[in-house]
Amino acid sequence: MILRTGNKAFTLIEVMVATAVLALGMLFIHQGFLNSLDVFDYYANYLELAPLANEKIQQAQDELRRLGPQAKIETRGEFSKGNKPIDWDLSYNSLDEENGLYKIDLAFSWKSALRRARILRSAYALFDEKK
């Protein structure tokens, strides 16, 4: 725009619109960055906890294979990993009593930013009475 004096300048409205557009662009960039950090944090925790989940499932499978219905398996607990409390919940039920088939479900959960993150695992165990 050219003023009456012949000087080129921007009006206040043009400056405000440009500032709003730039602020909105920065907001979207910032939001995308925070989302990628949240995903990275989840997968970093996943890589640490997946072996522990597999070990817990394997312990439950071993107990059910050896003892079957008499197995005394711990079903809940909490531990700390990197100053972060991790809750776990294990459940098992018989799918076929006659053949001794059991389904095992395990869930690890922890607080991550604004949500509760979870890792779920399932496995099967077969009780062999002959052993």
JSON list of C-alpha atoms in Angstrom, two decimals:
[
{"chain": "A", "resi": 1, "resn": "MET", "atom": "CA", "xyz": [0.00, 0.00, 0.00]},
{"chain": "A", "resi": 2, "resn": "ILE", "atom": "CA", "xyz": [1.18, 3.50, -0.70]},
{"chain": "A", "resi": 3, "resn": "LEU", "atom": "CA", "xyz": [0.36, 6.21, 1.81]},
{"chain": "A", "resi": 4, "resn": "ARG", "atom": "CA", "xyz": [-0.66, 9.73, 0.85]},
{"chain": "A", "resi": 5, "resn": "THR", "atom": "CA", "xyz": [2.84, 10.84, 1.61]},
{"chain": "A", "resi": 6, "resn": "GLY", "atom": "CA", "xyz": [4.20, 8.46, -1.02]},
{"chain": "A", "resi": 7, "resn": "ASN", "atom": "CA", "xyz": [5.85, 6.05, 1.47]},
{"chain": "A", "resi": 8, "resn": "LYS", "atom": "CA", "xyz": [5.22, 2.33, 1.12]},
{"chain": "A", "resi": 9, "resn": "ALA", "atom": "CA", "xyz": [3.91, 0.67, 4.32]},
{"chain": "A", "resi": 10, "resn": "PHE", "atom": "CA", "xyz": [1.68, -2.09, 5.65]},
{"chain": "A", "resi": 11, "resn": "THR", "atom": "CA", "xyz": [-1.62, -1.42, 7.36]},
{"chain": "A", "resi": 12, "resn": "LEU", "atom": "CA", "xyz": [-2.29, -2.70, 10.84]},
{"chain": "A", "resi": 13, "resn": "ILE", "atom": "CA", "xyz": [-4.79, -5.26, 9.52]},
{"chain": "A", "resi": 14, "resn": "GLU", "atom": "CA", "xyz": [-2.25, -6.68, 7.06]},
{"chain": "A", "resi": 15, "resn": "VAL", "atom": "CA", "xyz": [0.30, -7.04, 9.86]},
{"chain": "A", "resi": 16, "resn": "MET", "atom": "CA", "xyz": [-2.25, -8.71, 12.15]},
{"chain": "A", "resi": 17, "resn": "VAL", "atom": "CA", "xyz": [-3.34, -11.19, 9.46]},
{"chain": "A", "resi": 18, "resn": "ALA", "atom": "CA", "xyz": [0.28, -12.08, 8.64]},
{"chain": "A", "resi": 19, "resn": "THR", "atom": "CA", "xyz": [1.05, -12.56, 12.35]},
{"chain": "A", "resi": 20, "resn": "ALA", "atom": "CA", "xyz": [-2.01, -14.78, 12.81]},
{"chain": "A", "resi": 21, "resn": "VAL", "atom": "CA", "xyz": [-1.06, -16.94, 9.81]},
{"chain": "A", "resi": 22, "resn": "LEU", "atom": "CA", "xyz": [2.52, -17.34, 11.07]},
{"chain": "A", "resi": 23, "resn": "ALA", "atom": "CA", "xyz": [1.32, -18.16, 14.60]},
{"chain": "A", "resi": 24, "resn": "LEU", "atom": "CA", "xyz": [-1.09, -20.77, 13.26]},
{"chain": "A", "resi": 25, "resn": "GLY", "atom": "CA", "xyz": [1.68, -22.33, 11.18]},
{"chain": "A", "resi": 26, "resn": "MET", "atom": "CA", "xyz": [3.97, -22.49, 14.23]},
{"chain": "A", "resi": 27, "resn": "LEU", "atom": "CA", "xyz": [1.18, -24.06, 16.26]},
{"chain": "A", "resi": 28, "resn": "PHE", "atom": "CA", "xyz": [0.71, -26.87, 13.71]},
{"chain": "A", "resi": 29, "resn": "ILE", "atom": "CA", "xyz": [4.46, -27.49, 13.51]},
{"chain": "A", "resi": 30, "resn": "HIS", "atom": "CA", "xyz": [4.70, -27.60, 17.31]},
{"chain": "A", "resi": 31, "resn": "GLN", "atom": "CA", "xyz": [1.73, -29.98, 17.59]},
{"chain": "A", "resi": 32, "resn": "GLY", "atom": "CA", "xyz": [3.26, -32.33, 15.02]},
{"chain": "A", "resi": 33, "resn": "PHE", "atom": "CA", "xyz": [6.55, -32.29, 16.89]},
{"chain": "A", "resi": 34, "resn": "LEU", "atom": "CA", "xyz": [4.87, -33.13, 20.21]},
{"chain": "A", "resi": 35, "resn": "ASN", "atom": "CA", "xyz": [2.89, -35.97, 18.60]},
{"chain": "A", "resi": 36, "resn": "SER", "atom": "CA", "xyz": [6.06, -37.48, 17.18]},
{"chain": "A", "resi": 37, "resn": "LEU", "atom": "CA", "xyz": [7.73, -37.24, 20.61]},
{"chain": "A", "resi": 38, "resn": "ASP", "atom": "CA", "xyz": [4.76, -39.03, 22.18]},
{"chain": "A", "resi": 39, "resn": "VAL", "atom": "CA", "xyz": [4.98, -41.84, 19.61]},
{"chain": "A", "resi": 40, "resn": "PHE", "atom": "CA", "xyz": [8.74, -42.10, 20.15]},
{"chain": "A", "resi": 41, "resn": "ASP", "atom": "CA", "xyz": [8.24, -42.34, 23.93]},
{"chain": "A", "resi": 42, "resn": "TYR", "atom": "CA", "xyz": [5.64, -45.11, 23.51]},
{"chain": "A", "resi": 43, "resn": "TYR", "atom": "CA", "xyz": [7.90, -47.20, 21.28]},
{"chain": "A", "resi": 44, "resn": "ALA", "atom": "CA", "xyz": [10.94, -46.64, 23.51]},
{"chain": "A", "resi": 45, "resn": "ASN", "atom": "CA", "xyz": [8.92, -47.99, 26.45]},
{"chain": "A", "resi": 46, "resn": "TYR", "atom": "CA", "xyz": [7.55, -50.78, 24.25]},
{"chain": "A", "resi": 47, "resn": "LEU", "atom": "CA", "xyz": [11.08, -51.91, 23.38]},
{"chain": "A", "resi": 48, "resn": "GLU", "atom": "CA", "xyz": [12.02, -52.00, 27.07]},
{"chain": "A", "resi": 49, "resn": "LEU", "atom": "CA", "xyz": [8.86, -53.76, 28.25]},
{"chain": "A", "resi": 50, "resn": "ALA", "atom": "CA", "xyz": [8.24, -56.30, 25.47]},
{"chain": "A", "resi": 51, "resn": "PRO", "atom": "CA", "xyz": [10.95, -58.72, 26.73]},
{"chain": "A", "resi": 52, "resn": "LEU", "atom": "CA", "xyz": [9.54, -58.47, 30.27]},
{"chain": "A", "resi": 53, "resn": "ALA", "atom": "CA", "xyz": [6.04, -59.19, 28.97]},
{"chain": "A", "resi": 54, "resn": "ASN", "atom": "CA", "xyz": [7.32, -62.20, 27.03]},
{"chain": "A", "resi": 55, "resn": "GLU", "atom": "CA", "xyz": [9.11, -63.48, 30.14]},
{"chain": "A", "resi": 56, "resn": "LYS", "atom": "CA", "xyz": [5.99, -63.08, 32.29]},
{"chain": "A", "resi": 57, "resn": "ILE", "atom": "CA", "xyz": [3.91, -64.96, 29.68]},
{"chain": "A", "resi": 58, "resn": "GLN", "atom": "CA", "xyz": [6.51, -67.73, 29.52]},
{"chain": "A", "resi": 59, "resn": "GLN", "atom": "CA", "xyz": [6.49, -68.10, 33.32]},
{"chain": "A", "resi": 60, "resn": "ALA", "atom": "CA", "xyz": [2.70, -68.46, 33.29]},
{"chain": "A", "resi": 61, "resn": "GLN", "atom": "CA", "xyz": [2.89, -70.99, 30.43]},
{"chain": "A", "resi": 62, "resn": "ASP", "atom": "CA", "xyz": [5.45, -73.07, 32.33]},
{"chain": "A", "resi": 63, "resn": "GLU", "atom": "CA", "xyz": [3.30, -73.07, 35.48]},
{"chain": "A", "resi": 64, "resn": "LEU", "atom": "CA", "xyz": [0.17, -74.08, 33.57]},
{"chain": "A", "resi": 65, "resn": "ARG", "atom": "CA", "xyz": [2.02, -76.80, 31.62]},
{"chain": "A", "resi": 66, "resn": "ARG", "atom": "CA", "xyz": [3.39, -78.31, 34.83]},
{"chain": "A", "resi": 67, "resn": "LEU", "atom": "CA", "xyz": [0.53, -77.83, 37.29]},
{"chain": "A", "resi": 68, "resn": "GLY", "atom": "CA", "xyz": [-2.59, -77.20, 35.22]},
{"chain": "A", "resi": 69, "resn": "PRO", "atom": "CA", "xyz": [-5.60, -76.28, 37.37]},
{"chain": "A", "resi": 70, "resn": "GLN", "atom": "CA", "xyz": [-3.48, -76.32, 40.55]},
{"chain": "A", "resi": 71, "resn": "ALA", "atom": "CA", "xyz": [-1.18, -73.56, 39.27]},
{"chain": "A", "resi": 72, "resn": "LYS", "atom": "CA", "xyz": [-0.81, -70.59, 41.60]},
{"chain": "A", "resi": 73, "resn": "ILE", "atom": "CA", "xyz": [0.01, -67.74, 39.24]},
{"chain": "A", "resi": 74, "resn": "GLU", "atom": "CA", "xyz": [0.32, -64.15, 40.41]},
{"chain": "A", "resi": 75, "resn": "THR", "atom": "CA", "xyz": [-2.26, -62.10, 38.50]},
{"chain": "A", "resi": 76, "resn": "ARG", "atom": "CA", "xyz": [-1.42, -58.48, 39.36]},
{"chain": "A", "resi": 77, "resn": "GLY", "atom": "CA", "xyz": [1.57, -56.40, 40.22]},
{"chain": "A", "resi": 78, "resn": "GLU", "atom": "CA", "xyz": [3.51, -53.21, 39.82]},
{"chain": "A", "resi": 79, "resn": "PHE", "atom": "CA", "xyz": [7.17, -52.46, 39.22]},
{"chain": "A", "resi": 80, "resn": "SER", "atom": "CA", "xyz": [9.24, -49.42, 38.32]},
{"chain": "A", "resi": 81, "resn": "LYS", "atom": "CA", "xyz": [11.16, -49.03, 35.10]},
{"chain": "A", "resi": 82, "resn": "GLY", "atom": "CA", "xyz": [13.17, -45.84, 34.72]},
{"chain": "A", "resi": 83, "resn": "ASN", "atom": "CA", "xyz": [11.34, -44.03, 37.54]},
{"chain": "A", "resi": 84, "resn": "LYS", "atom": "CA", "xyz": [8.00, -44.85, 35.91]},
{"chain": "A", "resi": 85, "resn": "PRO", "atom": "CA", "xyz": [5.47, -47.15, 37.65]},
{"chain": "A", "resi": 86, "resn": "ILE", "atom": "CA", "xyz": [4.31, -49.99, 35.39]},
{"chain": "A", "resi": 87, "resn": "ASP", "atom": "CA", "xyz": [1.15, -51.93, 36.28]},
{"chain": "A", "resi": 88, "resn": "TRP", "atom": "CA", "xyz": [0.62, -55.43, 34.96]},
{"chain": "A", "resi": 89, "resn": "ASP", "atom": "CA", "xyz": [-2.44, -57.66, 34.95]},
{"chain": "A", "resi": 90, "resn": "LEU", "atom": "CA", "xyz": [-2.38, -61.33, 33.96]},
{"chain": "A", "resi": 91, "resn": "SER", "atom": "CA", "xyz": [-5.43, -63.52, 33.50]},
{"chain": "A", "resi": 92, "resn": "TYR", "atom": "CA", "xyz": [-5.82, -67.09, 32.38]},
{"chain": "A", "resi": 93, "resn": "ASN", "atom": "CA", "xyz": [-8.81, -69.31, 31.78]},
{"chain": "A", "resi": 94, "resn": "SER", "atom": "CA", "xyz": [-9.43, -72.81, 30.58]},
{"chain": "A", "resi": 95, "resn": "LEU", "atom": "CA", "xyz": [-10.61, -73.09, 26.98]},
{"chain": "A", "resi": 96, "resn": "ASP", "atom": "CA", "xyz": [-10.82, -76.88, 26.95]},
{"chain": "A", "resi": 97, "resn": "GLU", "atom": "CA", "xyz": [-10.93, -78.60, 30.34]},
{"chain": "A", "resi": 98, "resn": "GLU", "atom": "CA", "xyz": [-10.79, -82.06, 28.82]},
{"chain": "A", "resi": 99, "resn": "ASN", "atom": "CA", "xyz": [-7.53, -81.44, 26.95]},
{"chain": "A", "resi": 100, "resn": "GLY", "atom": "CA", "xyz": [-6.04, -78.89, 29.37]},
{"chain": "A", "resi": 101, "resn": "LEU", "atom": "CA", "xyz": [-5.87, -75.91, 27.00]},
{"chain": "A", "resi": 102, "resn": "TYR", "atom": "CA", "xyz": [-5.47, -72.49, 28.66]},
{"chain": "A", "resi": 103, "resn": "LYS", "atom": "CA", "xyz": [-5.47, -68.96, 27.26]},
{"chain": "A", "resi": 104, "resn": "ILE", "atom": "CA", "xyz": [-3.21, -66.42, 28.96]},
{"chain": "A", "resi": 105, "resn": "ASP", "atom": "CA", "xyz": [-3.72, -62.65, 28.60]},
{"chain": "A", "resi": 106, "resn": "LEU", "atom": "CA", "xyz": [-1.22, -60.11, 29.89]},
{"chain": "A", "resi": 107, "resn": "ALA", "atom": "CA", "xyz": [-1.50, -56.31, 29.94]},
{"chain": "A", "resi": 108, "resn": "PHE", "atom": "CA", "xyz": [1.22, -53.84, 30.90]},
{"chain": "A", "resi": 109, "resn": "SER", "atom": "CA", "xyz": [0.04, -50.25, 31.39]},
{"chain": "A", "resi": 110, "resn": "TRP", "atom": "CA", "xyz": [1.67, -46.99, 32.36]},
{"chain": "A", "resi": 111, "resn": "LYS", "atom": "CA", "xyz": [0.95, -43.26, 32.35]},
{"chain": "A", "resi": 112, "resn": "SER", "atom": "CA", "xyz": [2.28, -41.58, 29.23]},
{"chain": "A", "resi": 113, "resn": "ALA", "atom": "CA", "xyz": [1.68, -37.84, 28.81]},
{"chain": "A", "resi": 114, "resn": "LEU", "atom": "CA", "xyz": [-2.11, -37.37, 28.77]},
{"chain": "A", "resi": 115, "resn": "ARG", "atom": "CA", "xyz": [-3.13, -40.99, 28.23]},
{"chain": "A", "resi": 116, "resn": "ARG", "atom": "CA", "xyz": [-2.62, -44.45, 29.63]},
{"chain": "A", "resi": 117, "resn": "ALA", "atom": "CA", "xyz": [-0.40, -46.57, 27.35]},
{"chain": "A", "resi": 118, "resn": "ARG", "atom": "CA", "xyz": [-0.79, -50.37, 27.17]},
{"chain": "A", "resi": 119, "resn": "ILE", "atom": "CA", "xyz": [0.98, -53.43, 25.85]},
{"chain": "A", "resi": 120, "resn": "LEU", "atom": "CA", "xyz": [-1.20, -56.51, 25.41]},
{"chain": "A", "resi": 121, "resn": "ARG", "atom": "CA", "xyz": [0.02, -60.08, 24.97]},
{"chain": "A", "resi": 122, "resn": "SER", "atom": "CA", "xyz": [-1.87, -63.35, 24.61]},
{"chain": "A", "resi": 123, "resn": "ALA", "atom": "CA", "xyz": [-0.61, -66.92, 24.55]},
{"chain": "A", "resi": 124, "resn": "TYR", "atom": "CA", "xyz": [-1.80, -70.48, 25.03]},
{"chain": "A", "resi": 125, "resn": "ALA", "atom": "CA", "xyz": [-0.61, -73.28, 27.29]},
{"chain": "A", "resi": 126, "resn": "LEU", "atom": "CA", "xyz": [-1.36, -76.99, 27.18]},
{"chain": "A", "resi": 127, "resn": "PHE", "atom": "CA", "xyz": [-1.39, -78.97, 30.43]},
{"chain": "A", "resi": 128, "resn": "ASP", "atom": "CA", "xyz": [0.01, -82.45, 29.97]},
{"chain": "A", "resi": 129, "resn": "GLU", "atom": "CA", "xyz": [-1.08, -84.70, 32.85]},
{"chain": "A", "resi": 130, "resn": "LYS", "atom": "CA", "xyz": [1.39, -87.43, 31.88]},
{"chain": "A", "resi": 131, "resn": "LYS", "atom": "CA", "xyz": [4.47, -85.44, 32.91]}
]
